CSV table of N, CA, C and O in Angstrom, one decimal:
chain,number,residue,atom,x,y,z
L,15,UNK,N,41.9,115.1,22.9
L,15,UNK,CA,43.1,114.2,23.3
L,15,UNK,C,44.1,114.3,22.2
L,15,UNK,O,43.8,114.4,21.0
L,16,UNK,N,45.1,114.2,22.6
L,16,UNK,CA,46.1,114.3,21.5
L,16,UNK,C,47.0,113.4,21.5
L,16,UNK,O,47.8,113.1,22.5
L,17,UNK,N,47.1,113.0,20.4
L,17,UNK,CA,48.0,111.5,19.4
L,17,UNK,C,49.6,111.7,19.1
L,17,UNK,O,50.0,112.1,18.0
L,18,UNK,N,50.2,111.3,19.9
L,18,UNK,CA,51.2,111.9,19.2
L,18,UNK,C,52.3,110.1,18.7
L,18,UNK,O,52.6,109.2,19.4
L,19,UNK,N,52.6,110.3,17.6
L,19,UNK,CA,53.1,109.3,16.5
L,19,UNK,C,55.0,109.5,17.3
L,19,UNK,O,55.6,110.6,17.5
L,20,UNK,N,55.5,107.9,17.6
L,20,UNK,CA,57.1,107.9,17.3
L,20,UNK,C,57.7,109.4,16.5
L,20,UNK,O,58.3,110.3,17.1
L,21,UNK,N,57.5,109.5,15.5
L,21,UNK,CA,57.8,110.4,14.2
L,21,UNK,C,57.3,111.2,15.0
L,21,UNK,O,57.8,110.7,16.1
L,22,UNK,N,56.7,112.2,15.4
L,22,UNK,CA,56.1,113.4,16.1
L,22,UNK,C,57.1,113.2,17.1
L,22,UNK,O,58.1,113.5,16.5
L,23,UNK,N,57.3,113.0,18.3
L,23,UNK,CA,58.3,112.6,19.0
L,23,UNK,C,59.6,113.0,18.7
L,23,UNK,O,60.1,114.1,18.9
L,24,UNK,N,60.3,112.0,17.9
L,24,UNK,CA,61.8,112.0,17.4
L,24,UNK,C,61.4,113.4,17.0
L,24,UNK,O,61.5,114.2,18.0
L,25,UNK,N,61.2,113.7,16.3
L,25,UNK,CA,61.0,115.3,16.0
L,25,UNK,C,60.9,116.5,16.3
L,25,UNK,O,61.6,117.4,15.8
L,26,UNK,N,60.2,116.6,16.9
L,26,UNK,CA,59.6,117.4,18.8
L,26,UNK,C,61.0,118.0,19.2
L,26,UNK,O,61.4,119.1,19.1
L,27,UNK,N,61.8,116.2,19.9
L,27,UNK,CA,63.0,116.1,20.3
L,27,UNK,C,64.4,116.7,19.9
L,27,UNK,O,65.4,117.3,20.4
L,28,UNK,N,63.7,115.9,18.4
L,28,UNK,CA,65.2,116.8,17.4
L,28,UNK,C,65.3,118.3,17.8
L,28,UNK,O,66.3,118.9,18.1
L,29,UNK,N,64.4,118.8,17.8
L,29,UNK,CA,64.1,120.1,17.8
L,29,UNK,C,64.6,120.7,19.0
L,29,UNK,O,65.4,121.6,18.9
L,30,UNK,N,64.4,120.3,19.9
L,30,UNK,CA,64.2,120.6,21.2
L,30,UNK,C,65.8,120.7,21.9
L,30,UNK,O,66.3,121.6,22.7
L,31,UNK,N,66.3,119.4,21.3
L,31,UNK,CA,67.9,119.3,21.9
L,31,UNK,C,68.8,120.5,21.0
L,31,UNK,O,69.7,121.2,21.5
L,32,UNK,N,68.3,120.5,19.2
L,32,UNK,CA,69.1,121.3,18.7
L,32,UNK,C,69.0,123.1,19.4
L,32,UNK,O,69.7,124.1,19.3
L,33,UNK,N,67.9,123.0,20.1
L,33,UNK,CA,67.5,125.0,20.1
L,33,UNK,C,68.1,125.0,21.6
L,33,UNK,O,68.5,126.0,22.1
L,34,UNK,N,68.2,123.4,22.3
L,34,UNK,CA,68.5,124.0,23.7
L,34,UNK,C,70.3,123.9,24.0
L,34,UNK,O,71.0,124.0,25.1
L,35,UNK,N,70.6,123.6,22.9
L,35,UNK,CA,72.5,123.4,23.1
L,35,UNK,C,73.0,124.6,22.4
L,35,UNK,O,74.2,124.8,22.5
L,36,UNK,N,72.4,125.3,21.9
L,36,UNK,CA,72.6,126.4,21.5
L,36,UNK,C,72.1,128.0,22.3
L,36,UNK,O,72.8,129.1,22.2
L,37,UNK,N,71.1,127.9,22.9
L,37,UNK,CA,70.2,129.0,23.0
L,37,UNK,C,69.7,129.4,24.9
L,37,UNK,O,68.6,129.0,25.2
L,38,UNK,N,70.3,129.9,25.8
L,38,UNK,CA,70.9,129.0,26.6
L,38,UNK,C,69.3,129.7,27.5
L,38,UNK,O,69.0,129.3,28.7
L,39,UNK,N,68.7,130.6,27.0
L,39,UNK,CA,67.7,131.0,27.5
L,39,UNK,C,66.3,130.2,27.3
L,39,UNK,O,65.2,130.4,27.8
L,40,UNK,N,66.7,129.1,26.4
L,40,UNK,CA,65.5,128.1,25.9
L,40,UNK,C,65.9,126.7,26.6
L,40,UNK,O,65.0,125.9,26.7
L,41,UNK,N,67.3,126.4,27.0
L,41,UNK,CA,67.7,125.7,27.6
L,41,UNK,C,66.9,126.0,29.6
L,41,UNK,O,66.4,125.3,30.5
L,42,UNK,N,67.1,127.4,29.3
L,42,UNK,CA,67.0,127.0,31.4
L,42,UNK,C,65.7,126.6,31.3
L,42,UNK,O,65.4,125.8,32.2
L,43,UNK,N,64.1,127.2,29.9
L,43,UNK,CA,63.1,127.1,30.1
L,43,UNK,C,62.5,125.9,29.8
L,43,UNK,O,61.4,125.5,30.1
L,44,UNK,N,63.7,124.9,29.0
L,44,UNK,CA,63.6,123.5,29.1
L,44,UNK,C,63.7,122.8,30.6
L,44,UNK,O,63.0,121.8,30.9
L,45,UNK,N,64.7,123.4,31.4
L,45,UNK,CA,64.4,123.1,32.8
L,45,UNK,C,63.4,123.1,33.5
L,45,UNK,O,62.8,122.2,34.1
L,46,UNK,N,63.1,124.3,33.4
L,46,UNK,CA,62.4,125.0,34.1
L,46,UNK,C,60.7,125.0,33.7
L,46,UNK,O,60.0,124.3,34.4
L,47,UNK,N,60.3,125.4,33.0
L,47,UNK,CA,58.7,125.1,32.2
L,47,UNK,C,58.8,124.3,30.9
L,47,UNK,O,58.6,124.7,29.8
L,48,UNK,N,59.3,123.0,31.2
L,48,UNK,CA,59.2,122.0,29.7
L,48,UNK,C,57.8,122.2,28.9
L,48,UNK,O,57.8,122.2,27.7
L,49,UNK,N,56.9,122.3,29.5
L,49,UNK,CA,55.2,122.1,28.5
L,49,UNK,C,55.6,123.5,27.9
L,49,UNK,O,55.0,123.6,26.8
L,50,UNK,N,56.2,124.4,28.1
L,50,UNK,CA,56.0,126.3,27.2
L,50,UNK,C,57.1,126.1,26.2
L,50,UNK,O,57.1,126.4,25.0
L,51,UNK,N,58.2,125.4,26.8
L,51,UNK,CA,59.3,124.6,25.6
L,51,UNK,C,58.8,124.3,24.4
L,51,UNK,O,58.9,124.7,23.2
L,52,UNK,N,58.3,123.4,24.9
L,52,UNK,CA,57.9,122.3,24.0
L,52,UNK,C,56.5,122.9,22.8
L,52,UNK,O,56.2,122.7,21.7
L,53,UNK,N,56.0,123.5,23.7
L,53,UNK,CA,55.0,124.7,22.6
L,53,UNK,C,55.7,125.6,21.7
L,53,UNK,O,55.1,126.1,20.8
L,54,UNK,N,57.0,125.8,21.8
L,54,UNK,CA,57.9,126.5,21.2
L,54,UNK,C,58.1,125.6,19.7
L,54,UNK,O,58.1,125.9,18.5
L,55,UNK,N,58.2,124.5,20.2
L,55,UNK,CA,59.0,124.0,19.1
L,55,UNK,C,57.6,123.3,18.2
L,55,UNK,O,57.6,123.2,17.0
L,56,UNK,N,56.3,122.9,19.1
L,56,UNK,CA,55.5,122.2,18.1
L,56,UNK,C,53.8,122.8,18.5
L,56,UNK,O,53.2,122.8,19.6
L,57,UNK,N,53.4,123.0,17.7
L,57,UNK,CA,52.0,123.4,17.8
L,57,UNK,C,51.0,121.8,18.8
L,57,UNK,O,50.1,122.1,19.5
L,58,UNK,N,51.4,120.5,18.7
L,58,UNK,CA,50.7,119.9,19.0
L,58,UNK,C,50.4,120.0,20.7
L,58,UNK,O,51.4,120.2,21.4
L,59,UNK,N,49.4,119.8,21.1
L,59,UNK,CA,49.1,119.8,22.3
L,59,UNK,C,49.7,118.4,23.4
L,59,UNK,O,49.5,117.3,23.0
L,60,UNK,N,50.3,118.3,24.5
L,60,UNK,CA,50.8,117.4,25.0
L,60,UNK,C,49.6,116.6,25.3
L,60,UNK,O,48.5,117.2,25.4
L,61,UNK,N,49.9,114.8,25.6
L,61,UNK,CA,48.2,114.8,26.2
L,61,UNK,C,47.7,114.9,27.1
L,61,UNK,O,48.7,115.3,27.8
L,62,UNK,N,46.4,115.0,28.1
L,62,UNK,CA,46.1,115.5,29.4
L,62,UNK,C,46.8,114.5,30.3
L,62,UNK,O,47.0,113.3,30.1
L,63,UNK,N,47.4,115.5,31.6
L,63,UNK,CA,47.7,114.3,32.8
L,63,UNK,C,49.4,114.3,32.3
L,63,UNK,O,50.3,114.0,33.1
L,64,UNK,N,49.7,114.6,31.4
L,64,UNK,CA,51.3,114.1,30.8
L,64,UNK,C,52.0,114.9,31.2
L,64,UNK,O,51.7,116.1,30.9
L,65,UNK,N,53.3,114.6,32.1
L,65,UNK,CA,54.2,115.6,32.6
L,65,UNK,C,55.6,115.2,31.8
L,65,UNK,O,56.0,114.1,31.7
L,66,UNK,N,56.2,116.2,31.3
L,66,UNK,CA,57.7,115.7,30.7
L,66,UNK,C,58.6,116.3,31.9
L,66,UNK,O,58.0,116.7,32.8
L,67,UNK,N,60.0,116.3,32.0
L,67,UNK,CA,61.0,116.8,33.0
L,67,UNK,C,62.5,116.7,31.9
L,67,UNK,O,62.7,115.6,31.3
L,68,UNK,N,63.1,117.5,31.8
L,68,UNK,CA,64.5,117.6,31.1
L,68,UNK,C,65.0,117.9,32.2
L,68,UNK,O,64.5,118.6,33.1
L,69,UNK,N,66.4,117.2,32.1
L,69,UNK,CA,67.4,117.7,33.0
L,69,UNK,C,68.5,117.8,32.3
L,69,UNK,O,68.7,117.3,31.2
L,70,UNK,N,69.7,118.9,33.3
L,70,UNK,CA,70.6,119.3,32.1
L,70,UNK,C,72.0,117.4,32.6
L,70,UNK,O,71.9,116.4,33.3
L,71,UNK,N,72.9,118.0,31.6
L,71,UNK,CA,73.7,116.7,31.3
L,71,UNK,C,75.0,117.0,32.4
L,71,UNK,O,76.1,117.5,32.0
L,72,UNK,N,74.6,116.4,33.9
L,72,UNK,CA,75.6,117.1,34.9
L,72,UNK,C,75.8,115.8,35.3
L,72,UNK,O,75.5,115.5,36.5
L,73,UNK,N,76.5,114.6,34.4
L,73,UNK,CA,76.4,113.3,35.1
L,73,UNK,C,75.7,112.4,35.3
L,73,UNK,O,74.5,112.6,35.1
L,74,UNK,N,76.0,111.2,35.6
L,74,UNK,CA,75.4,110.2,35.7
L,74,UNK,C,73.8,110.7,36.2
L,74,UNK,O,73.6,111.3,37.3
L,75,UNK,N,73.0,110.4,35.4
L,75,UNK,CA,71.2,110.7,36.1
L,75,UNK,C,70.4,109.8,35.5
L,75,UNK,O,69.9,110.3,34.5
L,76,UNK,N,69.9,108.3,35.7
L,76,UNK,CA,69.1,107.6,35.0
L,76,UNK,C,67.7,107.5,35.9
L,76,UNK,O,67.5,107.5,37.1
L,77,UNK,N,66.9,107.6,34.8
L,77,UNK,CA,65.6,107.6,35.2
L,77,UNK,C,65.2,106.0,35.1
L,77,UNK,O,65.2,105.5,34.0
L,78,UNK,N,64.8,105.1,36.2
L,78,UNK,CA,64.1,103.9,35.6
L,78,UNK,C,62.5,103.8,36.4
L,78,UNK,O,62.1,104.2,37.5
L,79,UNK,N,61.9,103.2,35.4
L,79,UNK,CA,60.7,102.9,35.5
L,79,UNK,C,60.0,101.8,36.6
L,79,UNK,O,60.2,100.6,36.5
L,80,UNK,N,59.3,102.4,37.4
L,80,UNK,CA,58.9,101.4,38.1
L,80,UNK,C,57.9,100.2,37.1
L,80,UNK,O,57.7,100.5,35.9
L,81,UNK,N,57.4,99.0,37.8
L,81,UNK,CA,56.4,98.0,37.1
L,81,UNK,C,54.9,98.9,37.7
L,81,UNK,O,54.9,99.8,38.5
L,82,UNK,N,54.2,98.5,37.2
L,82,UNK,CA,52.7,98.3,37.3
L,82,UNK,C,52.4,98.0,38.8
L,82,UNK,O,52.4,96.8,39.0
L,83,UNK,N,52.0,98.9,39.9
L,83,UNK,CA,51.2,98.3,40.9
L,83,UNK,C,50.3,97.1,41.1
L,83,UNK,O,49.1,97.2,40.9
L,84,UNK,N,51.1,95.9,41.7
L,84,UNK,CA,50.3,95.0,41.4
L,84,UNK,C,49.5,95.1,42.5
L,84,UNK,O,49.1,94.0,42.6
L,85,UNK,N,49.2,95.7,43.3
L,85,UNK,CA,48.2,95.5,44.7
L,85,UNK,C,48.3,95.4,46.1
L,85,UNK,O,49.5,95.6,46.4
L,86,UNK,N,47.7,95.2,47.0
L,86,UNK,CA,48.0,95.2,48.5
L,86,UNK,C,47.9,93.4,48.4
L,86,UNK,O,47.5,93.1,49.5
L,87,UNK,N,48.2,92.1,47.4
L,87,UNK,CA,48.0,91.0,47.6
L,87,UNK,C,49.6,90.2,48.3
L,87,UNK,O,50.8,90.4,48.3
L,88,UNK,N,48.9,89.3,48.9
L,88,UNK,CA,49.7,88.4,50.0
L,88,UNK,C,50.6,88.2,49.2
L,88,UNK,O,50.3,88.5,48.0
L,89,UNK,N,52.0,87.5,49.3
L,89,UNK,CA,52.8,86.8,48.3
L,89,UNK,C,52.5,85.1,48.6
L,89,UNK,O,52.3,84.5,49.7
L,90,UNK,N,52.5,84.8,47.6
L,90,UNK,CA,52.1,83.2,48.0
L,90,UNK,C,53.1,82.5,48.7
L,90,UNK,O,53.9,83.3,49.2
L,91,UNK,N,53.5,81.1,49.0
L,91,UNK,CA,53.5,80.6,49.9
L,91,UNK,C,55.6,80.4,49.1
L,91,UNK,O,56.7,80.3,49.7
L,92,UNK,N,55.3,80.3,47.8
L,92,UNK,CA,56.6,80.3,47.0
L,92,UNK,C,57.2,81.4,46.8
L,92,UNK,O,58.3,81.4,46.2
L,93,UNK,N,56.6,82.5,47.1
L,93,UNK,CA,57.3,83.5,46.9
L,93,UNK,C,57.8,84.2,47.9
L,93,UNK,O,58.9,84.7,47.9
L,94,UNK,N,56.8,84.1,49.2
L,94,UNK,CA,57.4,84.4,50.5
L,94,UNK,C,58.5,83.7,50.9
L,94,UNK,O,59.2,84.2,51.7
L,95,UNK,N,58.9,82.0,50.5
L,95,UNK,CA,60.1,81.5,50.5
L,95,UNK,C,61.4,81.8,49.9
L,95,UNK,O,62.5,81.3,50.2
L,96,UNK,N,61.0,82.6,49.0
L,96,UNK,CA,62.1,82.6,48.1
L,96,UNK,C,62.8,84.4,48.8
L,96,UNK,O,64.0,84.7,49.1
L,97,UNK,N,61.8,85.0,48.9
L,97,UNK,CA,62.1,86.3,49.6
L,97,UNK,C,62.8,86.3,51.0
L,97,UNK,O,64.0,86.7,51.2
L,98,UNK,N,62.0,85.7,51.9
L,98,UNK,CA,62.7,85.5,53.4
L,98,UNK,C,63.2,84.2,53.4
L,98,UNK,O,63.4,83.8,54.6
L,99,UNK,N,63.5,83.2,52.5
L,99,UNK,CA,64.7,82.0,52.9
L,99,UNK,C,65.7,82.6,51.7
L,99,UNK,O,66.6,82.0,52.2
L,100,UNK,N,66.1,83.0,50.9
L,100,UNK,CA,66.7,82.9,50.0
L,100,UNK,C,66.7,81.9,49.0
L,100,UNK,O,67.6,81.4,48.3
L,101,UNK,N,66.1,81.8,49.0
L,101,UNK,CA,65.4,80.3,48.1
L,101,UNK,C,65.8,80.6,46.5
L,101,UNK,O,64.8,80.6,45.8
L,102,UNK,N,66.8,80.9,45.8
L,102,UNK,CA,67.0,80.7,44.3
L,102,UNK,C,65.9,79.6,43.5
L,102,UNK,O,66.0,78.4,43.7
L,103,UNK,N,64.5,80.2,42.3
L,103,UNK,CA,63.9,79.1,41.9
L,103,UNK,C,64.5,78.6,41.1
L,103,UNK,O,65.2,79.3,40.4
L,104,UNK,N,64.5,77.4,40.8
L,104,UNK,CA,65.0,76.6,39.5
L,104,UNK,C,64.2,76.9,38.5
L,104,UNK,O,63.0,77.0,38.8
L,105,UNK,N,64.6,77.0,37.0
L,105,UNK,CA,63.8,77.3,35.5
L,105,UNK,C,62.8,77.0,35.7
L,105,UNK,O,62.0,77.9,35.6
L,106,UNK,N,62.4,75.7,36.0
L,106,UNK,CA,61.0,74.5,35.4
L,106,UNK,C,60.4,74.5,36.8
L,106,UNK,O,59.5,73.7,37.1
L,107,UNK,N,60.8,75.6,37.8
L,107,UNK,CA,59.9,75.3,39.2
L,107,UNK,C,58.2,75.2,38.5
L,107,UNK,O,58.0,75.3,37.3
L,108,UNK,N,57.1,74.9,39.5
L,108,UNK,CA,56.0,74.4,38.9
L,108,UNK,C,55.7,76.0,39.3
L,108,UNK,O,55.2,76.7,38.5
L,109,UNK,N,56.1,76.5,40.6
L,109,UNK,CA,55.4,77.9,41.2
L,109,UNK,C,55.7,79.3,40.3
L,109,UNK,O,55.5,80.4,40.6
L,110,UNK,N,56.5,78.9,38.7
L,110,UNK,CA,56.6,80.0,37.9
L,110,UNK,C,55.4,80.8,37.8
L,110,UNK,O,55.5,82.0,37.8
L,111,UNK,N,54.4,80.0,37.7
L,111,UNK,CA,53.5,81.0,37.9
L,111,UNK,C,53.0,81.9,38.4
L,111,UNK,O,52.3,82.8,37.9
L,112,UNK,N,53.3,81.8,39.3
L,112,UNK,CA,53.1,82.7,40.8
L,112,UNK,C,53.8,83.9,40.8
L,112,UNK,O,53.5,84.9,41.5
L,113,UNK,N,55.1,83.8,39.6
L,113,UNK,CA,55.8,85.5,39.8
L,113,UNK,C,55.3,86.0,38.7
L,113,UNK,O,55.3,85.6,37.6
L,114,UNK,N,54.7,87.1,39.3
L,114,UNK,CA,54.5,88.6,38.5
L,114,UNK,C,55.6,89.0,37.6
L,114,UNK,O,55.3,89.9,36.7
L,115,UNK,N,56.7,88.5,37.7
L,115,UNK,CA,58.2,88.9,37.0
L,115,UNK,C,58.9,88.1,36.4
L,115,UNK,O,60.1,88.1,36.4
L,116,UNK,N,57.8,87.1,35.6
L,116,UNK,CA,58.6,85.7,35.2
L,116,UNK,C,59.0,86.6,33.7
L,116,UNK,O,59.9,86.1,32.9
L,117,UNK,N,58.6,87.3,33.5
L,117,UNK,CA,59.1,87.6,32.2
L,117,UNK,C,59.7,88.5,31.8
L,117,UNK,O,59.9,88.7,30.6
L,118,UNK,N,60.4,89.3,33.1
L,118,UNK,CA,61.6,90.2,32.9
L,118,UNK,C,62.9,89.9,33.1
L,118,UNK,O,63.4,89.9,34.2
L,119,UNK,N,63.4,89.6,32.1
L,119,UNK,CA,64.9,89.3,32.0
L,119,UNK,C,66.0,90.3,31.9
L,119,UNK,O,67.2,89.9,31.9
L,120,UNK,N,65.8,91.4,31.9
L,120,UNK,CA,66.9,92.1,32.2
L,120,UNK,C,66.5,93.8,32.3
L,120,UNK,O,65.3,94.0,32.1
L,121,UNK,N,67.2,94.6,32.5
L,121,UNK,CA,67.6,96.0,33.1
L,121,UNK,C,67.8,96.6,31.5
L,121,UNK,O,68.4,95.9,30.7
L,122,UNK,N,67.3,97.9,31.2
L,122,UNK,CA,67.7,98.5,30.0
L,122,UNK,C,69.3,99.1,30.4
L,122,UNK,O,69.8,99.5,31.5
L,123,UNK,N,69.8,98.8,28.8
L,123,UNK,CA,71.4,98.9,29.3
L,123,UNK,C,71.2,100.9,28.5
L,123,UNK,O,70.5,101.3,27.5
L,124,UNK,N,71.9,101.6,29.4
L,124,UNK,CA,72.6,102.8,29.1
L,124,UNK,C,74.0,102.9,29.0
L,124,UNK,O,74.9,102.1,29.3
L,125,UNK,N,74.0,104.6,28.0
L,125,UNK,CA,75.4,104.4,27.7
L,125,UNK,C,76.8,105.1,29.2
L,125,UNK,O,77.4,106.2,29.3
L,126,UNK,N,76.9,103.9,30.0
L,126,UNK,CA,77.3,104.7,31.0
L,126,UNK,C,78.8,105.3,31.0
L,126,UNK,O,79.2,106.0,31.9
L,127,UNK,N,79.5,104.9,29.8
L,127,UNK,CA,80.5,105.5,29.2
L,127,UNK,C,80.7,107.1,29.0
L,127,UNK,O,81.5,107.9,29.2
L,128,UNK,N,79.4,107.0,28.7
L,128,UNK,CA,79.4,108.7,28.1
L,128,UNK,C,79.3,109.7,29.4
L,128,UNK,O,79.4,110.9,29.2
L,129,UNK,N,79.0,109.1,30.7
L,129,UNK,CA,78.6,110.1,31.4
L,129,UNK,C,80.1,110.8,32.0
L,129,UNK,O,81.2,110.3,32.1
L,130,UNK,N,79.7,112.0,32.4
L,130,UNK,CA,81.2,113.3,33.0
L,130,UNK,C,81.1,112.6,34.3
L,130,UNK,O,81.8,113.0,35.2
């Protein structure tokens, strides 16, 4: 299994952006086979099961992450209110508990300035 450290990463990466803005044959195989890339630039092994994907910079392209499967479970009786009445909860509702999502407060911000 293989460990790979922030610092391993940032570095990997550094690498990877500098050889592929330059090199335009290492660039398509960054498209194209990222794991043979990425052996290019670092001896460490990716870990099992882990897929990377580069794409080139043609515009607005954000990747966001879905949450955690929470299951095939019913929604409770305050959540199904709030879904099909429009029911806005108030802060201190008692049924906070009940959301799976009481603790996401916002959207990661990108730089959407920068996009062509």
């Amino acid at each position: 299994m293989s460990r790979w450290s922030q610092d391993a990463v940032n570095e990997t990466l550094k690498q990877i952006y500098k050889k592929a803005a330059t090199d335009r044959s290492y660039r398509e195989l960054c498209l194209n086979r990222p794991e043979e890339a990425i052996k290019q630039v670092t001896d460490q092994p990716l870990p099992e099961g882990f897929t990377v994907r580069f794409v080139d910079n043609a515009g607005a392209d954000v990747t966001f992450v879905l949450p955690d499967f929470l299951g095939d479970s019913e929604l409770s009786d305050s959540q199904l209110e709030a879904v099909v009445g429009g029911k806005k909860k108030k802060k201190k509702d008692k049924d906070d508990d009940d959301d799976p999502f009481k603790d996401f407060h916002s959207l990661p911000s990108f730089p959407i300035s920068n996009c062509k």
